[in-house]
Coordinates of C-alpha atoms and ligand atoms in Angstrom, one line a residue:
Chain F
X1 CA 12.3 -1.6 -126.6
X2 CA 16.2 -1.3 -127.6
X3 CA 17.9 -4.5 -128.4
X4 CA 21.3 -4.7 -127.0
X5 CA 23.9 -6.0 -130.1
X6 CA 27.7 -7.0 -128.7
X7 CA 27.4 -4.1 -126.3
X8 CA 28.5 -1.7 -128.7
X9 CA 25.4 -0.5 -131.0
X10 CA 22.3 -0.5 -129.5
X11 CA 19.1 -0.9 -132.6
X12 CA 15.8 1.1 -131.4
X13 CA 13.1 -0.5 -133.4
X14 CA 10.2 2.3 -133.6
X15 CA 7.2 0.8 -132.9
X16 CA 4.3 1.7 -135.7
X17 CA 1.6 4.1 -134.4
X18 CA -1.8 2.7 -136.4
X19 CA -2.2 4.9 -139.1
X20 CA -5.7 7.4 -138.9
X21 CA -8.2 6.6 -141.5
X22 CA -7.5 9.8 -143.0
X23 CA -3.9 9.0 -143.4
X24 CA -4.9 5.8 -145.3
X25 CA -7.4 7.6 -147.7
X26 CA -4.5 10.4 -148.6
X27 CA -2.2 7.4 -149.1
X28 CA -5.2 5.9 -151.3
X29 CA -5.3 9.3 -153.3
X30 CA -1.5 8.6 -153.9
X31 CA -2.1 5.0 -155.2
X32 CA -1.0 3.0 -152.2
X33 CA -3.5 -0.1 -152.7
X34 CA -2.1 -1.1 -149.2
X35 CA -3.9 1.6 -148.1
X36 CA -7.2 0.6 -149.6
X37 CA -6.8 -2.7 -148.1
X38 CA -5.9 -1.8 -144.6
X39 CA -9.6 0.4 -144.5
X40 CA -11.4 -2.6 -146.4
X41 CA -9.8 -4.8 -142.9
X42 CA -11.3 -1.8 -140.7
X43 CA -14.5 -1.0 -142.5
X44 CA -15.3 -4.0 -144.6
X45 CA -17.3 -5.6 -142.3
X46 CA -19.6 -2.7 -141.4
X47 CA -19.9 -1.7 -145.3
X48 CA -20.7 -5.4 -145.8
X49 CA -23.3 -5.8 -142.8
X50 CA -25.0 -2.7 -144.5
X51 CA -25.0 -3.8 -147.5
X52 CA -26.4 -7.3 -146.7
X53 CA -29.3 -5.2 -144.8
X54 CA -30.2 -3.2 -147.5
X55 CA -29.7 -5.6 -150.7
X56 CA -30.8 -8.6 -148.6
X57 CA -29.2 -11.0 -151.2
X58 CA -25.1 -12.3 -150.7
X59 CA -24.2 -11.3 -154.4
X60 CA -25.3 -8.1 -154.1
X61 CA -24.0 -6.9 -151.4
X62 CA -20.9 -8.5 -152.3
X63 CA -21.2 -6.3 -155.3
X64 CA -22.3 -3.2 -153.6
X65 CA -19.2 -3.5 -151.5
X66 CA -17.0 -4.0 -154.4
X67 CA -18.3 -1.5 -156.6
X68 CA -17.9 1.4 -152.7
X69 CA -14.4 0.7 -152.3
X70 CA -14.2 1.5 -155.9
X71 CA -15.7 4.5 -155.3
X72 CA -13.6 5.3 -152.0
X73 CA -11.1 4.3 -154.1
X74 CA -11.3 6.6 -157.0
X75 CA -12.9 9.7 -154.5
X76 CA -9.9 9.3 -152.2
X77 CA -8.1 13.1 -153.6
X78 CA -11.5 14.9 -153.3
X79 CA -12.4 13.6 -149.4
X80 CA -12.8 16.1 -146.8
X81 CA -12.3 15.0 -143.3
X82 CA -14.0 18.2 -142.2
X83 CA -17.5 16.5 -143.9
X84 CA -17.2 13.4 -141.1
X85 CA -15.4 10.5 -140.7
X86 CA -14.0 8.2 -143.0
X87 CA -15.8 5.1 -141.7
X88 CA -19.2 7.3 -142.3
X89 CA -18.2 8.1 -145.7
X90 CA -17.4 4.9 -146.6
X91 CA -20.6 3.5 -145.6
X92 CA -22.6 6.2 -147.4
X93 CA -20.7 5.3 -150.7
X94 CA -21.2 1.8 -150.3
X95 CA -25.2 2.2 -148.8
X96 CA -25.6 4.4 -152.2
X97 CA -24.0 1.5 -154.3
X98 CA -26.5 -0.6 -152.4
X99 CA -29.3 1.4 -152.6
X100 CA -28.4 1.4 -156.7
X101 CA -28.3 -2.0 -157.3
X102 CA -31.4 -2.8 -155.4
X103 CA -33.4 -0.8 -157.7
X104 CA -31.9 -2.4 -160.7
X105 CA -33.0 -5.5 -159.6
X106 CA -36.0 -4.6 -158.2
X107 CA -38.4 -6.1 -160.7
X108 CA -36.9 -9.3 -159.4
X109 CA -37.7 -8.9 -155.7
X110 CA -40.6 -9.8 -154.6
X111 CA -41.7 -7.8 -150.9
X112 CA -38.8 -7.1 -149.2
X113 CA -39.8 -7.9 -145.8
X114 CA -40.2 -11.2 -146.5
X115 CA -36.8 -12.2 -147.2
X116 CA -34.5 -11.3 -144.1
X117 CA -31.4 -12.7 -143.9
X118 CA -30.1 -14.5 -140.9
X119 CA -27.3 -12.1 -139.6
X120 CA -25.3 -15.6 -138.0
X121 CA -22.1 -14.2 -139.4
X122 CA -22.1 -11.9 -137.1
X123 CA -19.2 -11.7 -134.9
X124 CA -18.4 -9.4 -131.8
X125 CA -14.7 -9.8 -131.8
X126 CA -13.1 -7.1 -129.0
X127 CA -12.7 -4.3 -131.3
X128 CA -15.9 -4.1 -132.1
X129 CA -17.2 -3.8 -128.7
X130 CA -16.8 -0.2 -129.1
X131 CA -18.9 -0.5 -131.5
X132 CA -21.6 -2.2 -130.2
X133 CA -21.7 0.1 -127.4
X134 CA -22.8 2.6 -130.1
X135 CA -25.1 0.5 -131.4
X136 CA -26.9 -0.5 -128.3
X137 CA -27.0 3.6 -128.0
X138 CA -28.3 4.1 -131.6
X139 CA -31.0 1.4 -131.1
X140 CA -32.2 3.2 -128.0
X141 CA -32.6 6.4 -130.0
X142 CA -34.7 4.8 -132.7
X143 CA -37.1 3.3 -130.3
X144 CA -37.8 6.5 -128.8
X145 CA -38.9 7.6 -132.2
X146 CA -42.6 7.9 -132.6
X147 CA -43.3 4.7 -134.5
X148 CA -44.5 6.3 -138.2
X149 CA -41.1 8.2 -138.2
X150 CA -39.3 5.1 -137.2
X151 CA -41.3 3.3 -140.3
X152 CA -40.0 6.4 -142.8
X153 CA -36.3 6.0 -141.5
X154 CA -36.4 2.3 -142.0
X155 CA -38.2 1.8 -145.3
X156 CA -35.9 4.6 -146.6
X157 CA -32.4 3.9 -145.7
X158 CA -32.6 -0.2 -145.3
X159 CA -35.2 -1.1 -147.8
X160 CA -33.9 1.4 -150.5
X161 CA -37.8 3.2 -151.1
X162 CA -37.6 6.3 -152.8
X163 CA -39.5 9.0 -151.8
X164 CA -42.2 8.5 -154.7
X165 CA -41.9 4.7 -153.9
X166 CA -42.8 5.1 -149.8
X167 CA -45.8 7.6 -151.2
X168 CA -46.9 4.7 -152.8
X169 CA -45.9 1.8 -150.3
X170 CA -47.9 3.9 -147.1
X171 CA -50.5 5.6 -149.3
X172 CA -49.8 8.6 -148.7
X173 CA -48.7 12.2 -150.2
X174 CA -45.2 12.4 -151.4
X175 CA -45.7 16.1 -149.6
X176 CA -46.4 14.2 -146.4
X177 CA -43.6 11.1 -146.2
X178 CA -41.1 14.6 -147.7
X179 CA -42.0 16.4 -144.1
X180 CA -42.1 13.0 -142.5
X181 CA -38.5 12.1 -143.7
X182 CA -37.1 15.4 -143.1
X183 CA -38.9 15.3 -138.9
X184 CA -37.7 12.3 -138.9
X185 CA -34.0 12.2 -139.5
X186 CA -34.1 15.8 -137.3
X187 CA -35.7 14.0 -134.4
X188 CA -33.3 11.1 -134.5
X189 CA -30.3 14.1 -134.5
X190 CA -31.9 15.6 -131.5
X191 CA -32.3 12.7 -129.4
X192 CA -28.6 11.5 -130.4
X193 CA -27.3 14.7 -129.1
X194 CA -29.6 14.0 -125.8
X195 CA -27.7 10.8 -125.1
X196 CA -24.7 12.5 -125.1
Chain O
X1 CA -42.7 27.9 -152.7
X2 CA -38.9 28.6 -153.8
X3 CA -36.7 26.1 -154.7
X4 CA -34.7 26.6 -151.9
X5 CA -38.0 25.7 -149.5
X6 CA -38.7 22.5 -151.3
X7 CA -35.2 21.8 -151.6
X8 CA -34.9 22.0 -147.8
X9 CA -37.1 19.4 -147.8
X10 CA -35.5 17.0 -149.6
X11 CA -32.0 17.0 -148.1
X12 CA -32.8 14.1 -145.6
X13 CA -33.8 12.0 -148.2
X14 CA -30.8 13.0 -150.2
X15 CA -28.8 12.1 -147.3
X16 CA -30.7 8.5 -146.7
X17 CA -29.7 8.1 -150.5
X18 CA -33.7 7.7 -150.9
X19 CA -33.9 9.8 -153.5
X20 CA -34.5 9.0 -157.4
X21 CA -31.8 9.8 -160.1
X22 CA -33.4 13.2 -161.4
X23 CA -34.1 14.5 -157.6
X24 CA -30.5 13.3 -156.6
X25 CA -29.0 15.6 -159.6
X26 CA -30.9 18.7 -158.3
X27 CA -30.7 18.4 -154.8
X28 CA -26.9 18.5 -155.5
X29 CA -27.3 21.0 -157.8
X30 CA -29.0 23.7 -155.4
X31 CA -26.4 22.1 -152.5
X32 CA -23.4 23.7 -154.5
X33 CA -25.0 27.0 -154.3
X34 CA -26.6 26.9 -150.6
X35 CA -24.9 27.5 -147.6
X36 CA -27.9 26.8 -145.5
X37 CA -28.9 23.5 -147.0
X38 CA -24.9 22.0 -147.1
X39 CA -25.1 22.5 -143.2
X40 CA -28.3 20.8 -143.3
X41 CA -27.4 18.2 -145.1
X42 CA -23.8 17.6 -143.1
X43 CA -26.1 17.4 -140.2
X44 CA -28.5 14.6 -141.8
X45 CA -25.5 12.6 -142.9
X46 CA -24.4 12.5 -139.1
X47 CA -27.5 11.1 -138.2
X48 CA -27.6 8.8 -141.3
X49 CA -24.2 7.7 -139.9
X50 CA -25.7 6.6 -137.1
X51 CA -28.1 4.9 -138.7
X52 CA -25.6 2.9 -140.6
X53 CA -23.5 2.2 -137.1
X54 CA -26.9 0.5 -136.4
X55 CA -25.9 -2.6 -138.0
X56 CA -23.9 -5.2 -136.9
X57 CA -20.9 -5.8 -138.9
X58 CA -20.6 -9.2 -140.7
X59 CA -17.2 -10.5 -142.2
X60 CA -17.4 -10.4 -146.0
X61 CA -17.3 -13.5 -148.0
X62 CA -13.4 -14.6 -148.0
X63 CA -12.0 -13.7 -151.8
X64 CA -14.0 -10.1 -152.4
X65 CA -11.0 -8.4 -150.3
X66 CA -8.9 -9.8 -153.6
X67 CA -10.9 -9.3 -155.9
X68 CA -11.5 -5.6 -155.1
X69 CA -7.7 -5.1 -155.1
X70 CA -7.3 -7.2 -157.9
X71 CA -10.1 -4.8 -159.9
X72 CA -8.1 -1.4 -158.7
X73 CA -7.7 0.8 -161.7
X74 CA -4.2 1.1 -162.9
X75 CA -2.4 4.6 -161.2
X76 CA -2.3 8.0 -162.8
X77 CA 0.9 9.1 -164.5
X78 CA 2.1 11.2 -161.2
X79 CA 2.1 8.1 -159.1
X80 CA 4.3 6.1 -162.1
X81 CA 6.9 8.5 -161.6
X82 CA 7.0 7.7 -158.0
X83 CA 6.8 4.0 -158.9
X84 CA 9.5 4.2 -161.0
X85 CA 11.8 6.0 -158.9
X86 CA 11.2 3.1 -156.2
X87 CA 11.7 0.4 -158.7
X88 CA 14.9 2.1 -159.8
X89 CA 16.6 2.4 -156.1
X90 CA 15.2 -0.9 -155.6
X91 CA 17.7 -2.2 -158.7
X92 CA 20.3 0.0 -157.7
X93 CA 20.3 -1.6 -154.4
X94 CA 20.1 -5.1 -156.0
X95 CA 23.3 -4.5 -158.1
X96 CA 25.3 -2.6 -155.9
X97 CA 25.2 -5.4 -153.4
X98 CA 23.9 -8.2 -155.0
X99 CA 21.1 -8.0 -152.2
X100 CA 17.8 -10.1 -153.6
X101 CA 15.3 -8.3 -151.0
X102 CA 14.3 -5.2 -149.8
X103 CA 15.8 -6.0 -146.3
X104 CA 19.6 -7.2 -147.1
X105 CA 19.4 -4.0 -149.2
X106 CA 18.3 -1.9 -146.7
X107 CA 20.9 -3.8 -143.9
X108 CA 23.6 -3.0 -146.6
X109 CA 22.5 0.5 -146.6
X110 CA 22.6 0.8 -142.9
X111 CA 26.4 -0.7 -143.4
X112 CA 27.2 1.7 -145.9
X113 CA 26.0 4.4 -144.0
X114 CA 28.0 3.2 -140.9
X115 CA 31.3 2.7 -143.4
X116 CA 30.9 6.7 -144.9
X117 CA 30.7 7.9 -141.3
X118 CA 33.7 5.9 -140.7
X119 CA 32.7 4.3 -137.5
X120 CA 32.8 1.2 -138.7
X121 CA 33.0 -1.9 -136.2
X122 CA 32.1 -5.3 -135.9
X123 CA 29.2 -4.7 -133.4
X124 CA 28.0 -2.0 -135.5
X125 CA 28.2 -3.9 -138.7
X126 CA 26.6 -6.8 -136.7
X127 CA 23.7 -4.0 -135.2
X128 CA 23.1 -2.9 -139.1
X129 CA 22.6 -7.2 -140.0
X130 CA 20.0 -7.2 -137.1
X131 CA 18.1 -4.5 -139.3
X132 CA 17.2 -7.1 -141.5
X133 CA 15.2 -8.6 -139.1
X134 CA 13.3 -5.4 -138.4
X135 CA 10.1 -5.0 -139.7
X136 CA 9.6 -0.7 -140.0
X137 CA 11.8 1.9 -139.4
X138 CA 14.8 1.7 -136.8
X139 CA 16.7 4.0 -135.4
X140 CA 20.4 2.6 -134.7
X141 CA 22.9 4.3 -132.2
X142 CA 26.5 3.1 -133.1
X143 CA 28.2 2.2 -130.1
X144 CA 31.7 3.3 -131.1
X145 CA 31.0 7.4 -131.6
X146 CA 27.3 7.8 -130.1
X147 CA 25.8 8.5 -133.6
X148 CA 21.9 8.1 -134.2
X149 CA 20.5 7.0 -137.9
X150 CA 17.5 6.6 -138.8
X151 CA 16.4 4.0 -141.3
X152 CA 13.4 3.8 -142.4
X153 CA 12.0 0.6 -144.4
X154 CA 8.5 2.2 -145.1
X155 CA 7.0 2.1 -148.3
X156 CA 7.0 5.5 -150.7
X157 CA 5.3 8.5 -149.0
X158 CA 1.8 9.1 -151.1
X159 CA 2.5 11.3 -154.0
X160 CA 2.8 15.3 -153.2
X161 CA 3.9 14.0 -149.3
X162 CA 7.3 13.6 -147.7
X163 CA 8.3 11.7 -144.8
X164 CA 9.6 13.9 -141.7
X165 CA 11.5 13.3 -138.7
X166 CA 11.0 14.9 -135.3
X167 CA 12.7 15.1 -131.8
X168 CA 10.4 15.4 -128.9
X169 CA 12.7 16.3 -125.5
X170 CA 12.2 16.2 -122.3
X171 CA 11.7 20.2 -121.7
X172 CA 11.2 21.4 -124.8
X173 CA 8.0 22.8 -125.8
X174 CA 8.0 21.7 -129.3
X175 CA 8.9 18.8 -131.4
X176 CA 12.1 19.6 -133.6
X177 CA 12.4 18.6 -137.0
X178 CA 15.6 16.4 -137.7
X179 CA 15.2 16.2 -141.4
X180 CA 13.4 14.6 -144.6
X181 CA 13.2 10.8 -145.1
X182 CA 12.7 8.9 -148.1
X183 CA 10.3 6.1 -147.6
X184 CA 13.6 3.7 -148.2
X185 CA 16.3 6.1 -147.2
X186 CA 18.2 6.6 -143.8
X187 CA 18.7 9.9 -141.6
X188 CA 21.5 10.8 -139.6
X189 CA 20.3 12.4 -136.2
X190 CA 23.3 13.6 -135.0
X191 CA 25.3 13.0 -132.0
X192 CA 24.0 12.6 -127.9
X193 CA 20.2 13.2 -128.1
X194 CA 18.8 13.9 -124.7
X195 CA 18.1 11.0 -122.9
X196 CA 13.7 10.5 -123.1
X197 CA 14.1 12.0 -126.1
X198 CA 11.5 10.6 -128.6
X199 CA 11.8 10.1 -132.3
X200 CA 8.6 10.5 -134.7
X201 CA 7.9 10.3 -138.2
X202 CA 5.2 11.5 -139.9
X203 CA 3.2 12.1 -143.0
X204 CA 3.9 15.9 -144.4
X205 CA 3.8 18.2 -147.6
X206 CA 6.5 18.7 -150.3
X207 CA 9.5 20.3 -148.4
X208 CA 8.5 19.3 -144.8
X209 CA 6.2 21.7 -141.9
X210 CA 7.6 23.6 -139.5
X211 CA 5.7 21.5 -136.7
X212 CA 3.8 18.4 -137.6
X213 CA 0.7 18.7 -139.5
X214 CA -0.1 15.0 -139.1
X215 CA -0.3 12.3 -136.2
X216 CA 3.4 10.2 -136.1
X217 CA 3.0 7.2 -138.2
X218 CA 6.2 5.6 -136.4
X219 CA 7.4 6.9 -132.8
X220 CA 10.4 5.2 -130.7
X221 CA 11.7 6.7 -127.3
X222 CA 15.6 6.7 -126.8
Ligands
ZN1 ZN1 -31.2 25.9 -149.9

């Protein structure tokens, strides 16, 4: 692309490369709040589809997403790429912020499969397509989970149950949904790594 | 049973976050000492991440983007220094050449740079006012003696990180380093680069690398 000025000087404009999410967390750990903002456009969407999932309520997932990029925010300097991807960690920190909040309220809620949201925000604009690729792929893993494992996975991760609080939910041992947990998120690993 | 055996246990739940506050604190605890159970649990956050990449996204409600950068606590003292030091070239800039934005400051730069090299024309005076119209770095060629500058318009590498300047040729097995760049500053590159040759910039430590530790953040071919 060089621009042609009175056929003397000739003005190369360099064209940006897009910036690796690790790039913008170091640039976070230095202050840029550019930076920040440019993963919030990358990542907000996923860390607010999770958070909708797991809090089930606007506010608080509006909150639990606040309150992650906060913490991605402040946790910038001690992030280790070598741990997994940015995107990953981001959604842990803002799933945790979820998972937090929902227990605050939780005298509030009432059961929690009762009240599922209608996901009509949803939007597959063409970036994501990648995206839903994967999770067309991640769906088909789950569903080859025997169903009681499935149940742990679920009631764990999207519903926020603690161990001691799925013990209780299923009726069961907290020695038995511990093994069931831990089989679980192995057998889901496994059959990830099939697919590929 | 040993801690570490009912530890082991526990990591996927650790990992699902689906653990309470006190199992959380020693789970972490035993992780800082335990090789085996940190590759566990690195392992049960991939497939946690999966889990998570489950979900369709959904676009956040339209003001919490501002409102999180609005609620960003203030920088640490390192990154004020830097802060300062921008604000400070920025109103040297401003008085030298009376310039009232960043981009007729740095298009007087590019002039001034053009001037000391005493190459000065019309068209190349007239290339460095095109600048202003350029949005990121540029690299300008002057017409009259064949010279290359670089000028970058990026914003302050992140603290403890430079910005530096590589040549990739045709033929050569390695990119060459041309220099440091300020985030604000401009380069010269010297005199009849090889044609194909491609400029890069990227993202390095204090004092530059000897090859780039970092994919290019800006990359033009001339
Ligand atoms: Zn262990």
């Amino acid at each position: 692309m060089a621009t042609t000025v009175a056929h003397r000087a000739i003005i190369y404009r360099m064209s940006p490369v897009e910036e690796s999410d690790g790039v913008l967390v170091a640039r976070c750990g230095g202050g840029d709040e550019d930076a920040l903002a440019a993963l919030y456009d990358r990542h907000g969407g996923a860390a607010y589809g999770l958070a909708l999932r797991v809090a089930r309520d606007a506010g608080l997932a509006e909150d639990a997403v606040q309150e992650g990029f906060l913490g991605v925010w402040r946790g910038a300097r001690r992030f280790d790429e070598r741990r997994g991807s940015v995107r990953s960690w981001i959604l842990s920190v803002v799933h945790h912020k979820a998972v937090d909040l929902v227990r605050r309220e939780v005298a509030r809620r009432t059961d929690p499969s009762e009240s599922v949201p209608e996901q009509a925000g949803a939007t597959d604009v063409p970036s994501e397509v990648l995206a839903s690729f994967e999770r067309r792929r991640i769906d088909a893993a789950l569903e080859r989970l025997p169903r009681a494992q499935r149940d742990v996975l679920a009631l764990a991760y999207f519903d926020g149950l603690t161990q001691q609080e799925l013990a209780l939910r299923l009726g069961e041992p907290l020695g038995t949904i511990k093994s069931r947990t831990h089989a679980a998120l192995g057998r889901l690993r496994e059959i990830l790594q099939e697919q590929r | 049973m040993t801690d570490h055996d009912e530890i082991a246990l526990m990591v996927a739940a650790h990992a699902l976050n689906a653990l309470d506050r006190a199992d959380e604190r020693r789970v972490a605890r035993h992780l800082a000492t335990c090789k085996d159970c940190t590759r566990a649990y690195r392992l049960a956050l991939d497939a946690v991440a999966a889990l998570a990449a489950s979900v369709d996204p959904i676009p956040p409600p339209l003001g919490l983007r501002g409102r999180i950068l609005a609620a960003l606590p203030a920088v640490t003292a390192d990154e004020v220094v830097i802060d300062e030091l921008a604000a400070q070239r920025a109103l040297r800039a401003t008085r030298r050449w009376r310039a009232t934005t960043a981009a007729t400051a740095v298009a007087a730069i590019a002039a001034s740079i053009l001037l000391a090299a005493q190459h000065r024309t019309i068209d190349d005076l007239r290339a460095s006012q095109a600048v202003v119209a350029a949005a990121g770095p540029v690299v300008i060629v002057s017409g009259s003696t064949g010279h290359h500058v670089l000028l970058t318009t990026l914003k302050d590498a992140p603290a403890g990180r430079t910005y530096q300047v590589w040549s990739i040729s045709p033929g050569t097995a390695r990119p060459l380093s041309l220099g440091l760049v300020a985030g604000g500053g401009t380069l010269r590159l010297g005199q009849a680069l090889p044609a194909g040759t491609t400029i890069a910039i990227t993202v390095e430590p204090i004092g530059g690398s000897t090859a780039p530790t970092t994919p290019p953040i800006a990359s033009v071919a001339i």
